[in-house]
XYZ file of N, CA and C in Angstrom:
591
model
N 0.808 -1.194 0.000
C 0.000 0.000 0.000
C 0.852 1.260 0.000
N 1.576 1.254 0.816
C 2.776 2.531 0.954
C 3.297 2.904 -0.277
N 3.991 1.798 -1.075
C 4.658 1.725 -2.462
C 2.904 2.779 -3.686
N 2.096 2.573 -3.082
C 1.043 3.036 -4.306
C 0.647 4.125 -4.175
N 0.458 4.294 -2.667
C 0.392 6.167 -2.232
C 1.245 6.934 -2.662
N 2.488 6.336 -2.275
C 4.218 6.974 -2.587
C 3.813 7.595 -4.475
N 3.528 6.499 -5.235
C 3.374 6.280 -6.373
C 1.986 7.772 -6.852
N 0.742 7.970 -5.669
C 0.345 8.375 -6.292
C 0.276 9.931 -6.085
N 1.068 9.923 -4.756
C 1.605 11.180 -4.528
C 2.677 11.931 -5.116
N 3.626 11.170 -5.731
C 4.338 11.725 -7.006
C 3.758 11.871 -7.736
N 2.429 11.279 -8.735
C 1.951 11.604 -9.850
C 0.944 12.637 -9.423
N 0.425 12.858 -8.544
C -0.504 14.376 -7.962
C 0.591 15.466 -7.577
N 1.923 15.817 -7.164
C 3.096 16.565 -7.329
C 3.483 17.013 -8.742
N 3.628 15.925 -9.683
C 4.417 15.825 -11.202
C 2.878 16.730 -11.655
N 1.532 16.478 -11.216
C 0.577 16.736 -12.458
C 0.278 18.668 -11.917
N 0.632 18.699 -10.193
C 0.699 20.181 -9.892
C 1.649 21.062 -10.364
N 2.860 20.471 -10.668
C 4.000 21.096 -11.121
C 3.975 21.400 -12.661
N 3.255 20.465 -13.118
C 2.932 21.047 -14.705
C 1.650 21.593 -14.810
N 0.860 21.892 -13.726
C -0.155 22.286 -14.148
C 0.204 24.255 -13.510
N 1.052 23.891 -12.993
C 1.824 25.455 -12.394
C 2.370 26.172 -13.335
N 3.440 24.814 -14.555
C 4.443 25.709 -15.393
C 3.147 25.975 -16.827
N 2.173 25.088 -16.876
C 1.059 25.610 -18.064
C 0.939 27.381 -17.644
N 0.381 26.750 -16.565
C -0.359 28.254 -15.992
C 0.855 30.012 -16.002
N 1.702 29.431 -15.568
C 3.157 30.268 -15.526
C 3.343 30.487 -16.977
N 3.556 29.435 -17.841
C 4.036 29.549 -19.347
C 2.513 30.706 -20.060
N 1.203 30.602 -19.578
C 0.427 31.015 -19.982
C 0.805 32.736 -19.304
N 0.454 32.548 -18.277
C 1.120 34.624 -17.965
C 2.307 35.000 -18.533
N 3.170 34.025 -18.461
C 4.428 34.824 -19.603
C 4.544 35.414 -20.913
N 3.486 34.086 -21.619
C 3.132 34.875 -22.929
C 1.920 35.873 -22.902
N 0.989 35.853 -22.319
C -0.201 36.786 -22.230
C 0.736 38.307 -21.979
N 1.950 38.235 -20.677
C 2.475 39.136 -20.404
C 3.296 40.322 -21.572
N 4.050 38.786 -22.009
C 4.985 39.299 -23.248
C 3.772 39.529 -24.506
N 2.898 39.360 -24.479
C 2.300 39.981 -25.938
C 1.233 41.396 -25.415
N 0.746 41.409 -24.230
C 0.572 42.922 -23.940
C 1.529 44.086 -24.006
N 2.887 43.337 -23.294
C 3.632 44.751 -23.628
C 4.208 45.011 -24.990
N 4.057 43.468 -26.047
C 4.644 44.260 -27.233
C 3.499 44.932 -27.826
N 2.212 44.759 -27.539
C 1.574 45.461 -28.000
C 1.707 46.843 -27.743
N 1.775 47.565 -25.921
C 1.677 48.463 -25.735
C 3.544 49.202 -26.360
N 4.236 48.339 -26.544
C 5.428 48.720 -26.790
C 5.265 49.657 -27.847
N 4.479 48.741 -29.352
C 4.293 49.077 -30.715
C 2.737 49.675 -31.234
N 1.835 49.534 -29.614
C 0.661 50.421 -29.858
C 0.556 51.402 -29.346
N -0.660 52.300 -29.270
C -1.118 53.876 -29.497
C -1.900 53.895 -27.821
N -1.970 54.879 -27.384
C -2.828 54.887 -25.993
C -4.186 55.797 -26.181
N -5.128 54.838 -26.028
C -6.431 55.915 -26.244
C -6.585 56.852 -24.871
N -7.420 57.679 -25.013
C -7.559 58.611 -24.141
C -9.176 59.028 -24.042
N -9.980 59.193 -23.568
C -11.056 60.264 -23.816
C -11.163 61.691 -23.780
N -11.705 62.607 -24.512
C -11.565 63.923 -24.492
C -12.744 64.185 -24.383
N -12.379 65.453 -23.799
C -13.545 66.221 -23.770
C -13.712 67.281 -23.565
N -14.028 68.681 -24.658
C -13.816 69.883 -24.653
C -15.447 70.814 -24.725
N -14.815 72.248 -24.023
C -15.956 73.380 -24.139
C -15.489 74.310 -24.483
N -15.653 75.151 -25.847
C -15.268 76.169 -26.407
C -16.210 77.072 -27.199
N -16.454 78.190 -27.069
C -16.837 79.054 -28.315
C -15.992 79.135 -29.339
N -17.031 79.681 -30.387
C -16.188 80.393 -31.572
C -16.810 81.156 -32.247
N -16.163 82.210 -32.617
C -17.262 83.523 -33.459
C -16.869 83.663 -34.876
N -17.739 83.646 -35.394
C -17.542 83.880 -36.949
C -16.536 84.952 -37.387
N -15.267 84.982 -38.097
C -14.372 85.607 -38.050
C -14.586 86.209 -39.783
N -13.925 87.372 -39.535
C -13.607 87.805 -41.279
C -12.123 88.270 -41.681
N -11.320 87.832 -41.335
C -10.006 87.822 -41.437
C -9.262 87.562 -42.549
N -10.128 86.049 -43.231
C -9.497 85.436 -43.959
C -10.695 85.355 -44.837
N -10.254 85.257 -46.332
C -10.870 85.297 -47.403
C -11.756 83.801 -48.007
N -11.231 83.406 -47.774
C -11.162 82.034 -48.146
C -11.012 81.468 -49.532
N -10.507 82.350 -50.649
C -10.182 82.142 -51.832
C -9.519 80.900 -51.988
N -10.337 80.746 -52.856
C -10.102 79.129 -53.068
C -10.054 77.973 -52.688
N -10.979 77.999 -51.132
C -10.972 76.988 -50.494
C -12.546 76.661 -51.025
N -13.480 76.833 -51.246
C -15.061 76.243 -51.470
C -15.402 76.688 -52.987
N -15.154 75.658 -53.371
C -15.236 75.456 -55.158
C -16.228 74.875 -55.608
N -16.838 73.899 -54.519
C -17.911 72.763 -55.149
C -19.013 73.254 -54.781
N -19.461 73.360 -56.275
C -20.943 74.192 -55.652
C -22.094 72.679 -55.386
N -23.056 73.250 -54.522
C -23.831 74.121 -53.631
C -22.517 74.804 -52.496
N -21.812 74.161 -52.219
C -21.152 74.702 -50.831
C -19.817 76.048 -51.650
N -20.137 76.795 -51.823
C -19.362 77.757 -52.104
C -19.070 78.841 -50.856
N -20.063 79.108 -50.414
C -19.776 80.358 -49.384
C -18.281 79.721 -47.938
N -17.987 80.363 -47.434
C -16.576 80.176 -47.102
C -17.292 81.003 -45.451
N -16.990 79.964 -44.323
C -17.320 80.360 -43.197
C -15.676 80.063 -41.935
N -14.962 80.912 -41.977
C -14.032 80.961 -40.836
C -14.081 81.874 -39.288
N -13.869 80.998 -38.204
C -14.464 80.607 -36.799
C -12.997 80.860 -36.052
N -13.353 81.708 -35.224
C -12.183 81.552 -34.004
C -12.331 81.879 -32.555
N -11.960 80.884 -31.709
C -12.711 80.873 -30.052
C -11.323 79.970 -29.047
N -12.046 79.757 -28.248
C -11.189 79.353 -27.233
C -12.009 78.521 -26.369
N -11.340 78.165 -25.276
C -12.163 77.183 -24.486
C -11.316 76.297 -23.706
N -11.570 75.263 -22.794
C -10.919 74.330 -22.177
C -11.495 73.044 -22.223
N -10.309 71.835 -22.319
C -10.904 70.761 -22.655
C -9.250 69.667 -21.955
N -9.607 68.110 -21.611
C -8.450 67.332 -21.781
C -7.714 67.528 -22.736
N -6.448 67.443 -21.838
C -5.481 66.818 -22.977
C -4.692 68.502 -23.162
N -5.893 69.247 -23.097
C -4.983 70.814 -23.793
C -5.173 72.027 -23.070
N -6.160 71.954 -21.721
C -5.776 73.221 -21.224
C -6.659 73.932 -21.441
N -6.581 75.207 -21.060
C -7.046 76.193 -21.880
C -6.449 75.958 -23.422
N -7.213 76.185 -24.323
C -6.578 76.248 -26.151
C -7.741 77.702 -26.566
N -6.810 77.513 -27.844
C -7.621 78.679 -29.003
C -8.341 77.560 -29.983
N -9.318 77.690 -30.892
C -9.185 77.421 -32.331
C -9.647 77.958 -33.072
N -9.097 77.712 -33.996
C -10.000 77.879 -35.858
C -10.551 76.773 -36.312
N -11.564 77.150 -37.278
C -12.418 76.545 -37.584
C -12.858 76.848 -39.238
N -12.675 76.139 -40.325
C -12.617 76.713 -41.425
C -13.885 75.556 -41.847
N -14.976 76.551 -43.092
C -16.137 75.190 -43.858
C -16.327 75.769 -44.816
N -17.129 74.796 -45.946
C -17.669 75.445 -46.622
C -19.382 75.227 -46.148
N -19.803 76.512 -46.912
C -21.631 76.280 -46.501
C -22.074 76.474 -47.876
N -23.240 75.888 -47.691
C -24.851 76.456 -48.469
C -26.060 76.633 -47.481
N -26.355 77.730 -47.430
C -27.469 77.968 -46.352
C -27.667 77.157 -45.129
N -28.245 75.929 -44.621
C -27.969 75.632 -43.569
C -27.256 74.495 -43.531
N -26.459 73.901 -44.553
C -25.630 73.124 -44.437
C -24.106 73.099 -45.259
N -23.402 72.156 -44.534
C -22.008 72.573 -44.725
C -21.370 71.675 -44.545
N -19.717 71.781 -45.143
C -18.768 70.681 -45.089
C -17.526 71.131 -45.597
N -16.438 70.006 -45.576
C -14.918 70.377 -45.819
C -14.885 70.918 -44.181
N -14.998 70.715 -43.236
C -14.517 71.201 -42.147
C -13.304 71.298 -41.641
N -12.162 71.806 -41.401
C -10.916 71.684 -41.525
C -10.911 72.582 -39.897
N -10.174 71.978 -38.954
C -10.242 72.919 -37.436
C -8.511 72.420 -36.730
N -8.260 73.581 -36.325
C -6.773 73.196 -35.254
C -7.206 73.524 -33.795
N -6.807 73.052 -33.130
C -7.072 72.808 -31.409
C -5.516 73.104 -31.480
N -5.028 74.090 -30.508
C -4.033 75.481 -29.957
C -4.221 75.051 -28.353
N -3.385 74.292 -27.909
C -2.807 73.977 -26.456
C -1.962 75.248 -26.193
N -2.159 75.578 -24.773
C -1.251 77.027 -24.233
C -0.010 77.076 -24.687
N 0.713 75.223 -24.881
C 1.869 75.674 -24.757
C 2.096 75.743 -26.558
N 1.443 76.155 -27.251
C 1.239 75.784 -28.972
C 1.212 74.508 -29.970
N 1.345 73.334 -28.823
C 0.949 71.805 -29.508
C -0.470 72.047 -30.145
N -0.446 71.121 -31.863
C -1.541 71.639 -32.091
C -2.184 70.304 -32.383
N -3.687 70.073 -32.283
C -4.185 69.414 -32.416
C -5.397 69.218 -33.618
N -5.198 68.699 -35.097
C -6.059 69.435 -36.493
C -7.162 67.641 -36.481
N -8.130 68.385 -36.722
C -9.456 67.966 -37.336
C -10.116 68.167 -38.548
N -10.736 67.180 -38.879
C -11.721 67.677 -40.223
C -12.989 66.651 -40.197
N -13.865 66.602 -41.000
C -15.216 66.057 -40.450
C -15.054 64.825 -41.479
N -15.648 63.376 -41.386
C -14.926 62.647 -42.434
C -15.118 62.587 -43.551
N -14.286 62.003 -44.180
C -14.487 62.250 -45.475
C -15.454 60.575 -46.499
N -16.307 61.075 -46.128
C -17.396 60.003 -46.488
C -18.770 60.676 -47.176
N -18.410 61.957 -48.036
C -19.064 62.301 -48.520
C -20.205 63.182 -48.391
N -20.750 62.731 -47.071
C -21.799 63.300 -46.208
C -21.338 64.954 -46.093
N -22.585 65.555 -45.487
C -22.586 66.946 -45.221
C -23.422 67.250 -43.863
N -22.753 68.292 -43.110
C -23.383 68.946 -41.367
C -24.695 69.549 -42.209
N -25.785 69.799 -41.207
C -26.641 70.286 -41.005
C -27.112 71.062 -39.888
N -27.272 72.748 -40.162
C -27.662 73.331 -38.603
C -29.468 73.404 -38.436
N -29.411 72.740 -37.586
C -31.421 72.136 -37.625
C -32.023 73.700 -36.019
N -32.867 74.016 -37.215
C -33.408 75.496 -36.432
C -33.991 74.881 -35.321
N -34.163 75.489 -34.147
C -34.540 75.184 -32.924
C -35.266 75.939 -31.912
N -36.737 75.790 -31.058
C -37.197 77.054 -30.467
C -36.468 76.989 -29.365
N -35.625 77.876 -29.383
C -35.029 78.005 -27.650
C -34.982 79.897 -27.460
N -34.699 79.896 -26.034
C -35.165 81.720 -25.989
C -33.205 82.550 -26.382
N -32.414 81.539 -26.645
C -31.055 82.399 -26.872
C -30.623 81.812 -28.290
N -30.539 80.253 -28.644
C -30.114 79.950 -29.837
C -30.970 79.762 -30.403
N -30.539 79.875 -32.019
C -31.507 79.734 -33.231
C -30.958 78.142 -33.637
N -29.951 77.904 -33.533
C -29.802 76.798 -34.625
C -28.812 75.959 -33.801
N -29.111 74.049 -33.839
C -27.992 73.556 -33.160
C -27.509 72.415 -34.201
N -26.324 72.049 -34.233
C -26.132 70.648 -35.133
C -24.932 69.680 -34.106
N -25.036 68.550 -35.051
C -24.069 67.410 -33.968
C -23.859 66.552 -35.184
N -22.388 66.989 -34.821
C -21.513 66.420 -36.321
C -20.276 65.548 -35.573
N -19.658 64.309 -36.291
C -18.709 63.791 -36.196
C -17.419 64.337 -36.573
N -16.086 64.210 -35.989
C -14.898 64.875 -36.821
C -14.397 63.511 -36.398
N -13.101 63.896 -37.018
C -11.720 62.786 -37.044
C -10.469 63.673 -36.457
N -9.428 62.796 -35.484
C -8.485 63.335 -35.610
C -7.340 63.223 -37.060
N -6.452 64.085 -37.275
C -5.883 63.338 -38.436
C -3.837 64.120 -37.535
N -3.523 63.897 -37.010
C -2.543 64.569 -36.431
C -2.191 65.763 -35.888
N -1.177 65.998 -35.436
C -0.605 67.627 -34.974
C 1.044 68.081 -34.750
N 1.176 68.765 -34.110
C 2.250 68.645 -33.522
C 2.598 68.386 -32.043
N 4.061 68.277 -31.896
C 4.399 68.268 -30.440
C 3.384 66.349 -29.746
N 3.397 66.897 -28.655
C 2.202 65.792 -28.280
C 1.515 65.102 -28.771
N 1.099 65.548 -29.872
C -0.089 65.190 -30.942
C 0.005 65.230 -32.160
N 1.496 65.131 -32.346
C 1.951 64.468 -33.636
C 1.752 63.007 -33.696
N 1.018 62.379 -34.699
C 0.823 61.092 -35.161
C -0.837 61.106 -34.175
N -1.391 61.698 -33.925
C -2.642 61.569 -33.103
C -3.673 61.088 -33.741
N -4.837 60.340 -33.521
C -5.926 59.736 -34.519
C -6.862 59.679 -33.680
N -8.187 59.414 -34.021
C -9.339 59.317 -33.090
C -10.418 59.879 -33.762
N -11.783 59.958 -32.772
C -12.907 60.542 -33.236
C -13.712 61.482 -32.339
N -14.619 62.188 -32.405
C -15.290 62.951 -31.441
C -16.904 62.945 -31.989
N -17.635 63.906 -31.373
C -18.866 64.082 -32.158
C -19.146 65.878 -31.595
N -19.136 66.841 -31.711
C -19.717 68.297 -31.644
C -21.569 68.089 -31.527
N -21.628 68.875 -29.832
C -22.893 69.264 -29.737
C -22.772 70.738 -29.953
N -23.685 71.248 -30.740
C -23.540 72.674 -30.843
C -24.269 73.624 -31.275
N -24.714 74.563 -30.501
C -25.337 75.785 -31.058
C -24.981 77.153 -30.997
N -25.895 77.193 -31.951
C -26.133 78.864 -32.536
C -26.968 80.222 -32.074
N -25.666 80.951 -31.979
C -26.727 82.412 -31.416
C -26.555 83.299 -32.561
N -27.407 83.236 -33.589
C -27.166 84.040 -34.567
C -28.072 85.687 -34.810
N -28.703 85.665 -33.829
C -29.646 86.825 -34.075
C -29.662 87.618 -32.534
N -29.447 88.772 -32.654
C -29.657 89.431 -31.324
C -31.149 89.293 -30.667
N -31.790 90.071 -29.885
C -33.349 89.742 -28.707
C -34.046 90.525 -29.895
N -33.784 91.946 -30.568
C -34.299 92.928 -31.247
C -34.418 91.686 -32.802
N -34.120 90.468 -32.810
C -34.135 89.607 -34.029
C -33.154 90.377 -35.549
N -31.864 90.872 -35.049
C -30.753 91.572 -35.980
C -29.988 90.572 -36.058
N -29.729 90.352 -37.650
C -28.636 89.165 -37.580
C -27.204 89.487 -37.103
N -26.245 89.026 -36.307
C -25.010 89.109 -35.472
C -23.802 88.651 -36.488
N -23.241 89.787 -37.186
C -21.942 89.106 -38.339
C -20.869 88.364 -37.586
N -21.058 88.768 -36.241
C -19.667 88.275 -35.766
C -20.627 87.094 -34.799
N -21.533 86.427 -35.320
C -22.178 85.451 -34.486
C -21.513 84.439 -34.004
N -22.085 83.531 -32.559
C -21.207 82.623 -31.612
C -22.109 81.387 -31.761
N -21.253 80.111 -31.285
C -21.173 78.854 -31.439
C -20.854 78.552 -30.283
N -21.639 77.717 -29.340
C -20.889 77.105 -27.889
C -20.881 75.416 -28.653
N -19.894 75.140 -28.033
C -19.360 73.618 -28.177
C -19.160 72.810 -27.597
N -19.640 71.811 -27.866
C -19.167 70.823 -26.390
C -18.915 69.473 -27.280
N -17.685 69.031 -27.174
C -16.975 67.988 -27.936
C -16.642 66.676 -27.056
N -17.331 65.480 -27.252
C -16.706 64.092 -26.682
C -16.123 63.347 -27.745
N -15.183 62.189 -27.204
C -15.053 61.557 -28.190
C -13.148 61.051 -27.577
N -12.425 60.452 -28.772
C -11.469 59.522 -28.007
C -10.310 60.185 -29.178
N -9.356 60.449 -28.301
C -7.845 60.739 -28.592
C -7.140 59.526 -28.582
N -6.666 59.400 -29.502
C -5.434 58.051 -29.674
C -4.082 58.676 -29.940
N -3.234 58.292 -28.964
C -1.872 59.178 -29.169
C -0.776 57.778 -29.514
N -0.013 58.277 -29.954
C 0.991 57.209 -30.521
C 1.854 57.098 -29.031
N 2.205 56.091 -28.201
C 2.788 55.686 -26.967
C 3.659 56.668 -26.553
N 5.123 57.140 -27.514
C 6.024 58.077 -27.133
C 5.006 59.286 -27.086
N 4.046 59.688 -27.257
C 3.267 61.406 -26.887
C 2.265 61.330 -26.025
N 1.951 60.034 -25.114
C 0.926 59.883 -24.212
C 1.446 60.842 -23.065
């Protein structure tokens, strides 16, 4: 009897000891293929920004809105605070036709001048500002952008967001406002390349 216990207590030892180095051999590689991932992958982030912007006349826009219906040329500049950047500035460049618009092209301006550029995607589609009864804004829309890179920090940057946003385009006396405002409120996910997290 002794000789079979002996016997089966080595084979319950031999079957713990390999069932230790499975388990061990299994976290080593699970281990080693997370960090080459994080070695050779990107770190998402969530963002999330609040900014105005007022319709600017600075810039001409010659030659940026060619395709008609969208010819008229609308450039935007505001500020605000959000992750990731602080207080920032931006611009905001589109083309329109009456209440809708596209080619959106925008830079996000971190204090310390890392910049962060957007544009809305390119899938053909077009924004829409959908009129609204409220007692301060006339018009709100909620559009998707893309990141497509920047500098500094946010060089090689990628991701997506979506813009809630409205419009105060008319003063209380109902006068249209040339230098009219846009409040913004932007969610959505920053992907930074590992070395700019």
């Amino acid at each position: 009897m002794k000789p079979l216990s002996l016997f089966l207590s080595a084979c319950t030892l031999l079957l713990s000891f390999t069932a230790c180095d499975t388990q061990e051999t299994d976290m080593i590689s699970n281990e080693s293929a997370t960090q080459a991932k994080m070695a050779n992958g990107s770190v998402e982030k969530p963002l999330k920004l609040i900014f105005f912007t007022k319709r600017n006349y600075s810039l001409t826009g010659e030659g940026y809105c060619t395709e008609a219906p969208f010819v008229g040329f609308n450039y935007q500049v505001g500020a605000g605070t959000g992750t990731h950047l602080g207080n920032f500035s931006v611009t905001i460049k589109f083309c329109e036709a009456g209440l809708t618009y596209t080619n959106v092209d925008g830079v996000l301006i971190a204090a310390n001048g890392d910049e962060l550029y957007f544009t809305n995607p390119d899938d053909g589609s077009y924004g829409e500002v959908m009129i609204i009864d409220d007692p301060f804004y006339e018009g709100y829309f909620e559009d998707p952008i893309v990141f497509n890179g920047g500098t500094g920090r946010f060089e090689g940057a990628t991701g997506n967001a979506t813009f809630n946003s409205y419009v105060n385009s008319f003063d209380d006396d109902g006068n249209f406002i040339p230098e009219f405002q846009t409040d913004h409120q932007v969610t959505g996910t920053l992907v930074l390349p590992k070395a700019n997290k």
